[in-house]
Coordinates of N, CA, C and O in Angstrom, one line a residue:
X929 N 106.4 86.0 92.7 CA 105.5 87.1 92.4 C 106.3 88.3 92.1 O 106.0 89.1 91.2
X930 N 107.3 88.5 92.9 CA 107.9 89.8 92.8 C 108.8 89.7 91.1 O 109.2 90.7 90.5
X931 N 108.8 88.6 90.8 CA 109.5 88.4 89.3 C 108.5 88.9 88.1 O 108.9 89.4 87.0
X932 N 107.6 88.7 88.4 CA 106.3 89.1 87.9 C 106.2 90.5 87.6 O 106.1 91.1 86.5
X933 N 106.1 91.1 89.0 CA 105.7 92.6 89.3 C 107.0 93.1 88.4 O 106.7 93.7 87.4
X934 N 107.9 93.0 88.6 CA 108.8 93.7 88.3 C 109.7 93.7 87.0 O 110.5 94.5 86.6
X935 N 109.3 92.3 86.4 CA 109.5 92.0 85.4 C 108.8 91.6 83.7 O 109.5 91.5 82.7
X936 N 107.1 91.4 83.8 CA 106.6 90.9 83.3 C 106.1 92.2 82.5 O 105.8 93.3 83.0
X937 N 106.0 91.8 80.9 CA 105.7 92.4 79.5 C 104.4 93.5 80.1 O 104.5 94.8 80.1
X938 N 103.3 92.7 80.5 CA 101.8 93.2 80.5 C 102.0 93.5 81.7 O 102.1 92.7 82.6
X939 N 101.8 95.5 81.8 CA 101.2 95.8 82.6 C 100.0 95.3 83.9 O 100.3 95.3 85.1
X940 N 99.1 95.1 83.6 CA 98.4 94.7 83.9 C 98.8 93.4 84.5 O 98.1 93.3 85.5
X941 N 99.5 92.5 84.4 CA 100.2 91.5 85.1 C 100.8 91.8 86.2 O 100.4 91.5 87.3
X942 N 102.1 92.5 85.7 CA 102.8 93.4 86.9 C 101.7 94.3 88.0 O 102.4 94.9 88.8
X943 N 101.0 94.4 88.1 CA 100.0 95.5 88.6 C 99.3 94.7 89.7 O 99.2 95.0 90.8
X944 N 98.9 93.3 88.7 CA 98.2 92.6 89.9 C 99.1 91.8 90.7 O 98.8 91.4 91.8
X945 N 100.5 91.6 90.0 CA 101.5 90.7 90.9 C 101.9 92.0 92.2 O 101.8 91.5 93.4
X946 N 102.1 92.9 92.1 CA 102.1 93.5 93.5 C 100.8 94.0 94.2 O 101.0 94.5 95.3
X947 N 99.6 93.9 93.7 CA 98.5 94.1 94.7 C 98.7 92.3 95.4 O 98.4 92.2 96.6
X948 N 99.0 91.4 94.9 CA 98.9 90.3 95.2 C 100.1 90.4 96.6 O 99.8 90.1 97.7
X949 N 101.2 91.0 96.2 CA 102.1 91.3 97.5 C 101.6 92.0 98.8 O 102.2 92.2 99.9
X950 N 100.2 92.3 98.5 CA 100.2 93.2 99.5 C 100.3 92.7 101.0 O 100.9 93.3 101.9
X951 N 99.7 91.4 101.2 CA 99.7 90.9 102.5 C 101.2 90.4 103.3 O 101.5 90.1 104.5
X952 N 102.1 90.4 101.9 CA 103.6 90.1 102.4 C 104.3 90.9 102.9 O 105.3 90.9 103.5
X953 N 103.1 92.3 102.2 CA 104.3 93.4 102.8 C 103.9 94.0 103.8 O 104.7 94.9 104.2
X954 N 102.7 93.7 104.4 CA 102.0 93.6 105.8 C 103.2 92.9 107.0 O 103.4 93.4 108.1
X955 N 103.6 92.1 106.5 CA 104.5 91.1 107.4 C 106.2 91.4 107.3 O 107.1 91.1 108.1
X956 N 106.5 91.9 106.0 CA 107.9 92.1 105.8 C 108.0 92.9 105.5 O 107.3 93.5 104.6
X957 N 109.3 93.6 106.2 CA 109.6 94.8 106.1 C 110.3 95.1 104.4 O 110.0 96.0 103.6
X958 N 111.2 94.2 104.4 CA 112.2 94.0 103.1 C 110.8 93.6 101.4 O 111.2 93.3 100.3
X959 N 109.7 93.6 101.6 CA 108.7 93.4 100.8 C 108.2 95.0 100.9 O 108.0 95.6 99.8
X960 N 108.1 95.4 101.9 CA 106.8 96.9 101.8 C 108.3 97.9 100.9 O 108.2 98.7 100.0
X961 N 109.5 97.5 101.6 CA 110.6 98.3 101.5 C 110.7 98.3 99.8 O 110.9 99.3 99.2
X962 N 110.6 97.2 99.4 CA 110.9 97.2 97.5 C 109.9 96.9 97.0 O 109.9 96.1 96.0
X963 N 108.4 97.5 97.7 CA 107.5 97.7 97.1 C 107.3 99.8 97.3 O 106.6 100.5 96.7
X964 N 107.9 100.0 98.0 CA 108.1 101.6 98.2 C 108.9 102.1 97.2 O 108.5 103.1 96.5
X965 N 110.3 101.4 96.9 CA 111.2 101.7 96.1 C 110.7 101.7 94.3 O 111.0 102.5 93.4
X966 N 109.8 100.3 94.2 CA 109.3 100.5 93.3 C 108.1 102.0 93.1 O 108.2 102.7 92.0
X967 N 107.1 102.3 94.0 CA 106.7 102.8 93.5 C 107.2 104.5 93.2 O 106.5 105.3 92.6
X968 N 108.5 104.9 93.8 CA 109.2 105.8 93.0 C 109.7 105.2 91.6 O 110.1 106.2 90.9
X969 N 109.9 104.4 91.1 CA 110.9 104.3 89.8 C 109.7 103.7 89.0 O 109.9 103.9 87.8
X970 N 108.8 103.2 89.3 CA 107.7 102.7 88.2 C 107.5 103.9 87.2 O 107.5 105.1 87.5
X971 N 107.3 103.5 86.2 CA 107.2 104.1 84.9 C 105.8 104.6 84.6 O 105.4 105.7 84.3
X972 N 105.2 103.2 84.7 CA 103.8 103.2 84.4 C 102.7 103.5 85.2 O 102.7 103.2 86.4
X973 N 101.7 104.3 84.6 CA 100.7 105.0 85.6 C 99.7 103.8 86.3 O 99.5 103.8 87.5
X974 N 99.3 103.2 85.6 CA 98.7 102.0 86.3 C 98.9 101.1 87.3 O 98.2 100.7 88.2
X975 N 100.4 100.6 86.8 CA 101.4 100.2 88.0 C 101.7 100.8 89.0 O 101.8 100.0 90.0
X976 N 101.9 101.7 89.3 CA 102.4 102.5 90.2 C 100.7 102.9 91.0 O 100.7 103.2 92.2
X977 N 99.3 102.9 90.2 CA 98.5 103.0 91.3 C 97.9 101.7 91.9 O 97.0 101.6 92.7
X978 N 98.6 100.6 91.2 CA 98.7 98.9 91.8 C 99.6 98.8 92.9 O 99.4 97.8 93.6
X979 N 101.1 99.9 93.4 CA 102.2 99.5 94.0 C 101.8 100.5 95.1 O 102.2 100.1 96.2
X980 N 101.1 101.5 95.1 CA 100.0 102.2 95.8 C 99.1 101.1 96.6 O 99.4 100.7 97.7
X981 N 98.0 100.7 96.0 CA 97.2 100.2 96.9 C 97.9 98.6 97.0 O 97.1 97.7 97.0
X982 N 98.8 98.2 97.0 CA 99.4 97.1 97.8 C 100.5 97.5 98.7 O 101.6 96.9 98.9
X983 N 100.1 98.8 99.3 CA 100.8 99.1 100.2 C 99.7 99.4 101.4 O 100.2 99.7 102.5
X984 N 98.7 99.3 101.3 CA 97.5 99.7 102.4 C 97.9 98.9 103.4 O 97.8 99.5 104.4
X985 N 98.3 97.8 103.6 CA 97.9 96.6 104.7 C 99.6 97.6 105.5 O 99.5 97.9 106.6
X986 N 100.5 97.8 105.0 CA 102.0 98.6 105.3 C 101.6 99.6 105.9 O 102.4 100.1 106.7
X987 N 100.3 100.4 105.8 CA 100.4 101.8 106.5 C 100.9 102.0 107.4 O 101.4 103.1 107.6
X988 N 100.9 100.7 108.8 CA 101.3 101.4 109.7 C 102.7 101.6 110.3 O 102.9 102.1 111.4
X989 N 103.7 101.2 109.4 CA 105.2 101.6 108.9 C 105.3 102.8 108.8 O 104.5 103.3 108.0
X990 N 106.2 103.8 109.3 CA 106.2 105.4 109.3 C 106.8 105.7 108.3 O 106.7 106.9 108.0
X991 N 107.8 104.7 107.2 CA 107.6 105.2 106.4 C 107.1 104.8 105.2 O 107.4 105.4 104.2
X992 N 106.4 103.9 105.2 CA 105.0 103.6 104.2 C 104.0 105.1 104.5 O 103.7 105.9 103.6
X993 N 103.5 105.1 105.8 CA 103.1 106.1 106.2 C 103.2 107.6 105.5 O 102.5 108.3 104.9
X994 N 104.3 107.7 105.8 CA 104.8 109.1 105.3 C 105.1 109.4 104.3 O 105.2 110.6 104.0
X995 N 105.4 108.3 103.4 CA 105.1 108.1 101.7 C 103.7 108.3 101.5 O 103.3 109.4 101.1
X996 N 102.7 107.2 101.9 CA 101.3 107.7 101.3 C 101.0 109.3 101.6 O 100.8 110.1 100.7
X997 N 101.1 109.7 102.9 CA 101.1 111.2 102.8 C 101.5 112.0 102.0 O 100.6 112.5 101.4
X998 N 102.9 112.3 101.6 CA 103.4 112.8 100.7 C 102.8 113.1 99.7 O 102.4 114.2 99.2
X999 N 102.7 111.4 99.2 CA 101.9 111.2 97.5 C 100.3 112.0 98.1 O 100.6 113.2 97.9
X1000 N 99.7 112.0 98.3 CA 98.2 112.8 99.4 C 98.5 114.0 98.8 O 97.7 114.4 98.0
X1001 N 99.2 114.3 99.0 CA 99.4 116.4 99.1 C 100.3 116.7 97.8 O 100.5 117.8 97.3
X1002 N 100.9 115.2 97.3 CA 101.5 116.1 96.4 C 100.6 116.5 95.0 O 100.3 115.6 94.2
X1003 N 100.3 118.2 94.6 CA 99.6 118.4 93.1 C 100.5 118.1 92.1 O 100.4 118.6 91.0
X1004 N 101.3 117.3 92.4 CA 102.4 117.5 90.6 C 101.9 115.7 90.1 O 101.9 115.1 89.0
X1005 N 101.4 115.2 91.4 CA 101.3 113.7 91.2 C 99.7 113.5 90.2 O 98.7 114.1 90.1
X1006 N 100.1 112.4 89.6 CA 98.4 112.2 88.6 C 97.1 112.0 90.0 O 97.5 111.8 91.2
X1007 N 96.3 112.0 89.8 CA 95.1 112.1 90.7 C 94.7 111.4 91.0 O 94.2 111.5 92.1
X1008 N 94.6 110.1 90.6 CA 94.4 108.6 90.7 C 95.3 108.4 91.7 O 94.9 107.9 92.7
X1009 N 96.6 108.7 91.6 CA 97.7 108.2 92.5 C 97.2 108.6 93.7 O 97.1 108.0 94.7
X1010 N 96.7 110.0 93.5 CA 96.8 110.5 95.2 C 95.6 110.0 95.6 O 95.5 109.7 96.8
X1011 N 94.4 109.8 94.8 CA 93.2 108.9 95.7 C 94.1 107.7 96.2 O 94.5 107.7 97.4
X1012 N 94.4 106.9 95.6 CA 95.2 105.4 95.9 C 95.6 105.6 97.3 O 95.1 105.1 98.3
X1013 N 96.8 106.6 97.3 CA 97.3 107.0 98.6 C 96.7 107.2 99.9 O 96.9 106.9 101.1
X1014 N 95.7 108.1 99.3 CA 94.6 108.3 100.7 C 94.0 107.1 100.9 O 93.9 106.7 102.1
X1015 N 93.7 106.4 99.9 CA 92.8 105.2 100.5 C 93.5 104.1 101.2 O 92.9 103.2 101.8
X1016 N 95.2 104.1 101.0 CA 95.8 103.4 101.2 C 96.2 103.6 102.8 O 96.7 102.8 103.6
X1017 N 95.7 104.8 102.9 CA 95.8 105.2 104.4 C 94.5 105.1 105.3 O 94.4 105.5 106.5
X1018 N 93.5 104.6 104.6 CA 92.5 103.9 105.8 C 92.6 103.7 107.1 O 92.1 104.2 108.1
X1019 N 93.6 102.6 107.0 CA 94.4 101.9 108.2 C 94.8 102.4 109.2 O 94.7 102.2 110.4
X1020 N 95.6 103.5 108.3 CA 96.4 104.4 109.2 C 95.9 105.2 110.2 O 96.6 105.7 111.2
X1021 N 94.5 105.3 110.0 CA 93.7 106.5 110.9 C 93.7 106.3 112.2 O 92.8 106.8 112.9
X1022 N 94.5 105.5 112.7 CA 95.2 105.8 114.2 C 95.7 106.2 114.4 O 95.8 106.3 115.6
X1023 N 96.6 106.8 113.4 CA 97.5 107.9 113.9 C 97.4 109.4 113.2 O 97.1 109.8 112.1
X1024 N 97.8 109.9 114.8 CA 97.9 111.4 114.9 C 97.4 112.1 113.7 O 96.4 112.7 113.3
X1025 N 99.0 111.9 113.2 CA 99.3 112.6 111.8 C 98.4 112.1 110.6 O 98.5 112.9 109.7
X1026 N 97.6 111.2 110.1 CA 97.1 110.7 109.4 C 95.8 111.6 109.5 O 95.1 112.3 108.7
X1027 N 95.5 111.2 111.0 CA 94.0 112.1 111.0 C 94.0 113.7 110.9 O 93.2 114.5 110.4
X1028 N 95.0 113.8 111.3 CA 95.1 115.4 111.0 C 95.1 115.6 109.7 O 94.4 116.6 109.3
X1029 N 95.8 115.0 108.8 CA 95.7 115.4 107.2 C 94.9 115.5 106.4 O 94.7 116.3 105.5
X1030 N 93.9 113.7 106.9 CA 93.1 113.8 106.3 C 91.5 114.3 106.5 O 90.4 114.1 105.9
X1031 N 91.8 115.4 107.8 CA 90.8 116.2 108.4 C 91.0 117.4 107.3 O 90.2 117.5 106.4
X1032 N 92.2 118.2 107.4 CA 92.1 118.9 106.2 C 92.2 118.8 105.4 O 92.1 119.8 104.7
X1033 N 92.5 117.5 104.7 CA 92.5 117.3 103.3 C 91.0 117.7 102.6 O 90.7 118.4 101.6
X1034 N 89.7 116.8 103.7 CA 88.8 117.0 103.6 C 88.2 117.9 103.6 O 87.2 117.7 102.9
X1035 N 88.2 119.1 104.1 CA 87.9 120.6 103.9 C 88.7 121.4 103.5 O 88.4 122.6 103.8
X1036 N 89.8 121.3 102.7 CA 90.0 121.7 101.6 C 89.9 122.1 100.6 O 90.4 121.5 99.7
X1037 N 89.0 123.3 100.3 CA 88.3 123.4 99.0 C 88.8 123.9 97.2 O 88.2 124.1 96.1
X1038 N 90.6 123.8 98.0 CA 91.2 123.6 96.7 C 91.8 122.4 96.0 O 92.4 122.4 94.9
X1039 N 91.5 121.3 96.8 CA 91.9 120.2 96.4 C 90.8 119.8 95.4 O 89.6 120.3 95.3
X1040 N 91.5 118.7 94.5 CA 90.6 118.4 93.8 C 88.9 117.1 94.6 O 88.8 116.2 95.4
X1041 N 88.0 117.9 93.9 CA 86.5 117.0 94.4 C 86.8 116.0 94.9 O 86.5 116.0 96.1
X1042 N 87.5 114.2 94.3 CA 87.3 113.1 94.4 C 88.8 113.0 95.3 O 89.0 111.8 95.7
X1043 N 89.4 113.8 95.6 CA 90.4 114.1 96.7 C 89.6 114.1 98.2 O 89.6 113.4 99.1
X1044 N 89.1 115.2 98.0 CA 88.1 115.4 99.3 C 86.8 114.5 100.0 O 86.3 114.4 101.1
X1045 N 86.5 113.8 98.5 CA 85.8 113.1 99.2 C 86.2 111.7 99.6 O 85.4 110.9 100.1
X1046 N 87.3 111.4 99.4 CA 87.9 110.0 99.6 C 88.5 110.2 100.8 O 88.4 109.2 101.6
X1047 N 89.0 111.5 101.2 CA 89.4 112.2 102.2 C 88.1 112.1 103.4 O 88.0 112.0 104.7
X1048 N 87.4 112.1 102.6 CA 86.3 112.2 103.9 C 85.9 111.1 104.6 O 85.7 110.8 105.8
X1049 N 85.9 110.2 103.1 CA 85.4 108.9 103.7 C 86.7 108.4 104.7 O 86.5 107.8 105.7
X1050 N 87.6 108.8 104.5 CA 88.6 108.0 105.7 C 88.2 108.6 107.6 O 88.6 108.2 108.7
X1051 N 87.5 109.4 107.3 CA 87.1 110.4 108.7 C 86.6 109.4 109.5 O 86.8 109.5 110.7
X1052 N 85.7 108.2 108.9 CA 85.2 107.4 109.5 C 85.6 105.9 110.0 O 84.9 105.0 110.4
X1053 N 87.1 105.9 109.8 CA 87.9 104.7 109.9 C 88.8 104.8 111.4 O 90.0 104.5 111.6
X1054 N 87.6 105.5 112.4 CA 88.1 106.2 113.5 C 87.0 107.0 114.4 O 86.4 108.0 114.1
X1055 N 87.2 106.1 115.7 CA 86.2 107.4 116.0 C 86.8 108.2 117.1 O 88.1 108.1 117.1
X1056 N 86.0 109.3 118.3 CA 86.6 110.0 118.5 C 86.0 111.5 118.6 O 84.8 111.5 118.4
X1057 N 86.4 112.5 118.9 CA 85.4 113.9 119.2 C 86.5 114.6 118.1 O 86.0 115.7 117.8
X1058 N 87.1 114.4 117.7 CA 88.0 115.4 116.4 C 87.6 114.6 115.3 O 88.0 115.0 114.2
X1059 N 87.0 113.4 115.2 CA 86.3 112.8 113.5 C 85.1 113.2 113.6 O 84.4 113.4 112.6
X1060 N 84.5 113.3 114.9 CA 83.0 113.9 114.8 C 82.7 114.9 114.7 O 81.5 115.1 114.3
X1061 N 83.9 116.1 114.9 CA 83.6 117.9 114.8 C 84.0 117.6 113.0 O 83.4 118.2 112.1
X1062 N 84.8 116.7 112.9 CA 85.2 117.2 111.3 C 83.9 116.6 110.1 O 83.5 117.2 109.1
X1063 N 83.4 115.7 110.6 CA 82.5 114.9 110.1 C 80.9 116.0 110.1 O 80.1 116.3 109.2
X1064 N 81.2 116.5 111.6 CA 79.7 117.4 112.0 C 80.1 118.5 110.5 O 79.3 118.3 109.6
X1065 N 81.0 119.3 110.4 CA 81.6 120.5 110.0 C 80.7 120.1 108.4 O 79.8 120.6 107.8
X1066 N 81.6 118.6 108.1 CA 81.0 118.6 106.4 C 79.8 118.5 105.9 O 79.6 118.7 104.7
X1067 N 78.8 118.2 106.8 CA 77.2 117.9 106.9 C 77.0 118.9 106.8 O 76.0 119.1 106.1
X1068 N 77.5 120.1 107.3 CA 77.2 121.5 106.8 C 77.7 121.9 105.7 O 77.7 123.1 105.8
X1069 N 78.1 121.6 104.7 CA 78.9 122.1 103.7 C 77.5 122.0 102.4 O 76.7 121.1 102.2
X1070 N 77.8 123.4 101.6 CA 76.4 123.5 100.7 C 76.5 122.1 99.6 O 75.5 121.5 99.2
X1071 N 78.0 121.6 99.3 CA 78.2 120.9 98.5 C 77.5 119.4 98.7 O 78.0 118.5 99.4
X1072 N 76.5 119.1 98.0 CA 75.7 117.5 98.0 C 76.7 116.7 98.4 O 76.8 116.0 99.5
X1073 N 77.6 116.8 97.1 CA 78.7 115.2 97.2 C 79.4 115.5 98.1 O 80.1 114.5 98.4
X1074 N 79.6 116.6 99.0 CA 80.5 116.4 100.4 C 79.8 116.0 101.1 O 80.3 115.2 101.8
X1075 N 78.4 116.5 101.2 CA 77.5 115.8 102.8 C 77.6 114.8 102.7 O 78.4 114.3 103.4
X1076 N 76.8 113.7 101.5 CA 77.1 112.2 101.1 C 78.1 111.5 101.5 O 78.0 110.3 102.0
X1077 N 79.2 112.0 101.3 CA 80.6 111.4 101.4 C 80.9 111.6 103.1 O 81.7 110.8 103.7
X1078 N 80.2 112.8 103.7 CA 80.4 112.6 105.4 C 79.3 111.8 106.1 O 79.5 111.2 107.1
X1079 N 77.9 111.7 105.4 CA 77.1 111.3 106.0 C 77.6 109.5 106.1 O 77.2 108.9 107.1
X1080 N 78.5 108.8 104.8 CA 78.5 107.2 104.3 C 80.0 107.6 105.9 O 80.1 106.6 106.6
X1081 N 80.5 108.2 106.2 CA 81.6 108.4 107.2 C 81.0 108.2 108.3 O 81.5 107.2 109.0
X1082 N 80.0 108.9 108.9 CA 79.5 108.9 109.5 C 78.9 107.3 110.0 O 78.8 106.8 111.2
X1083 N 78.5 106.8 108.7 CA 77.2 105.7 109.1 C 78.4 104.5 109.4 O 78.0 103.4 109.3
X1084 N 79.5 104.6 109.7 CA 80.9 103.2 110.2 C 81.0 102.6 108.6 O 80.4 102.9 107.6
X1085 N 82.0 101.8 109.0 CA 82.2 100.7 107.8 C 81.4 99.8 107.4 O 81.2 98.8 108.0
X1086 N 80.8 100.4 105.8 CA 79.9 99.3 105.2 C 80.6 98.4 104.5 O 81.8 98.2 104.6
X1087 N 79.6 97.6 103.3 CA 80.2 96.3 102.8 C 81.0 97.6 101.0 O 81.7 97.5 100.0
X1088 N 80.5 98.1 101.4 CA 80.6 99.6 100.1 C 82.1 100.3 100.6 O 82.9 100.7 99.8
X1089 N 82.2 100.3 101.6 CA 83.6 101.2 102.0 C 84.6 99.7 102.2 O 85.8 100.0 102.1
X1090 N 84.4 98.9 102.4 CA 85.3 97.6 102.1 C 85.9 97.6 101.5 O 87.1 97.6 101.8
X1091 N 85.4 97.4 100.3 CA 86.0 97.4 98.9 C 86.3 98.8 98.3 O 87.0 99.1 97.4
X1092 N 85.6 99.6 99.0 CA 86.5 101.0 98.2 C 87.1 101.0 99.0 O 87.1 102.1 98.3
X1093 N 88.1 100.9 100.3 CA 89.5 100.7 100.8 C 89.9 99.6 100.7 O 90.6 99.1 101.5
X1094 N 89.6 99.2 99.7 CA 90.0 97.4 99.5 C 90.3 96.6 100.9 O 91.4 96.1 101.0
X1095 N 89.4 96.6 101.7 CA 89.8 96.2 103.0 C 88.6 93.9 102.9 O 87.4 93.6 102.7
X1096 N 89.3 93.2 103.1 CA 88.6 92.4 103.7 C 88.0 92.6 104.0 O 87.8 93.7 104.6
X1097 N 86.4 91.0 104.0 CA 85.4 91.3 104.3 C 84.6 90.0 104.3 O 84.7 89.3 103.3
X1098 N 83.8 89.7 105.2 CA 82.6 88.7 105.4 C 81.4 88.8 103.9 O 81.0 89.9 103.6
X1099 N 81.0 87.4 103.3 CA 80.1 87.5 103.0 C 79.1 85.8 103.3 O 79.3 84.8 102.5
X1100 N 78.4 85.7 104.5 CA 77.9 84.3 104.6 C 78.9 83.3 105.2 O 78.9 82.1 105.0
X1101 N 80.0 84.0 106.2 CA 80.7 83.6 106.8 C 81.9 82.9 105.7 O 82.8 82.2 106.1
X1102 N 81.7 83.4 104.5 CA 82.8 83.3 103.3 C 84.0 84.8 103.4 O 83.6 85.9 102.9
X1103 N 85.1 84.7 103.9 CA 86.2 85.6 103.7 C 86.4 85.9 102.3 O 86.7 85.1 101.4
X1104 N 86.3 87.2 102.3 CA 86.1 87.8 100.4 C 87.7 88.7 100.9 O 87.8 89.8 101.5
X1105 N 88.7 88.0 100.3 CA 89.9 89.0 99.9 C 89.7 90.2 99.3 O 88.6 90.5 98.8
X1106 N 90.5 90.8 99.2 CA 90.2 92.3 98.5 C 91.0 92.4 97.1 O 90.9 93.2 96.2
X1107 N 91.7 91.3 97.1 CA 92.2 90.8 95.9 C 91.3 90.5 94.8 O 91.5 90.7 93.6
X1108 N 90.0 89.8 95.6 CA 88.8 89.1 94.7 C 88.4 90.5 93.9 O 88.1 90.7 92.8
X1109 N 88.5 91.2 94.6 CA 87.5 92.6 94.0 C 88.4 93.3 92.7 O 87.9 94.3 92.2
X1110 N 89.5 92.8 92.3 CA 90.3 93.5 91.8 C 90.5 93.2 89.9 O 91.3 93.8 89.3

């Protein structure tokens, strides 16, 4: 696979051969590690938000971790990338630093719209009295598509936030990879 990702003509090939990595790099370190490395030197914008979300299952690696963050906050990055990253840190929302970011990422009202609300939806991948004040806070916000985006936080993990964190998932006692969705 990794000959694939890293070597094959079509985009689009390469893209899905490392979302296909993702569960290897769950388990190995030396897989999440030159799937990191790649996504500094990837070229291509597509690719690199494929080497992005086949790093979700890695979040909880501090520095997978602290890469998706980065890419989060950084404005110079394309915007796609940085949803990828937030979403890639679903997982992560047990830790500290994760929830803290993506508390203000979420009320941030200079970030870009689909920043914040991707941001928000992660508020709910955790509960707790600091996801509920941040969660309470956005329900007040005049903005529709923020309440929405706190209220779907609010309501726990649906079969809808699944697949928008590309997270595994039951259907009829059938295990739906998140691969399938791809």
């Amino acid at each position: 696979i990794f000959n694939l990702a890293r070597n094959d003509q079509d985009a689009r090939v390469r893209g899905m051969a490392y979302k296909a990595l993702h569960t290897m790099a769950a388990r190995s370190s030396s897989v999440w590690r030159d799937i990191l490395y790649a996504a500094r030197s990837e070229k291509d914008l597509d690719v690199r938000k494929a080497i992005i979300w086949a790093l979700f299952e890695s979040s909880g690696q501090s520095e997978v971790r602290n890469f998706l963050l980065r890419a989060a906050w950084d404005a110079n990055l394309d915007q796609g990338l940085r949803v990828e990253a937030i979403k890639s840190l679903y997982g992560a929302m047990g830790y500290s630093d994760v929830r803290r970011d993506m508390v203000r990422l979420s009320g941030d009202e200079r970030q870009p719209k689909d920043l914040r609300l991707t941001a928000i939806l992660t508020l709910g991948g955790v509960s707790g009295s600091e996801m509920s004040r941040a969660i309470e806070a956005l329900l007040r916000s005049p903005d529709a598509d923020v309440r929405a985006a706190a209220l779907k936080a609010a309501g726990g993990l649906s079969e809808e936030l699944r697949r928008f964190f590309h997270l595994g998932y039951k259907i009829n006692e059938r295990y739906v990879s998140p691969i399938e969705n791809e």
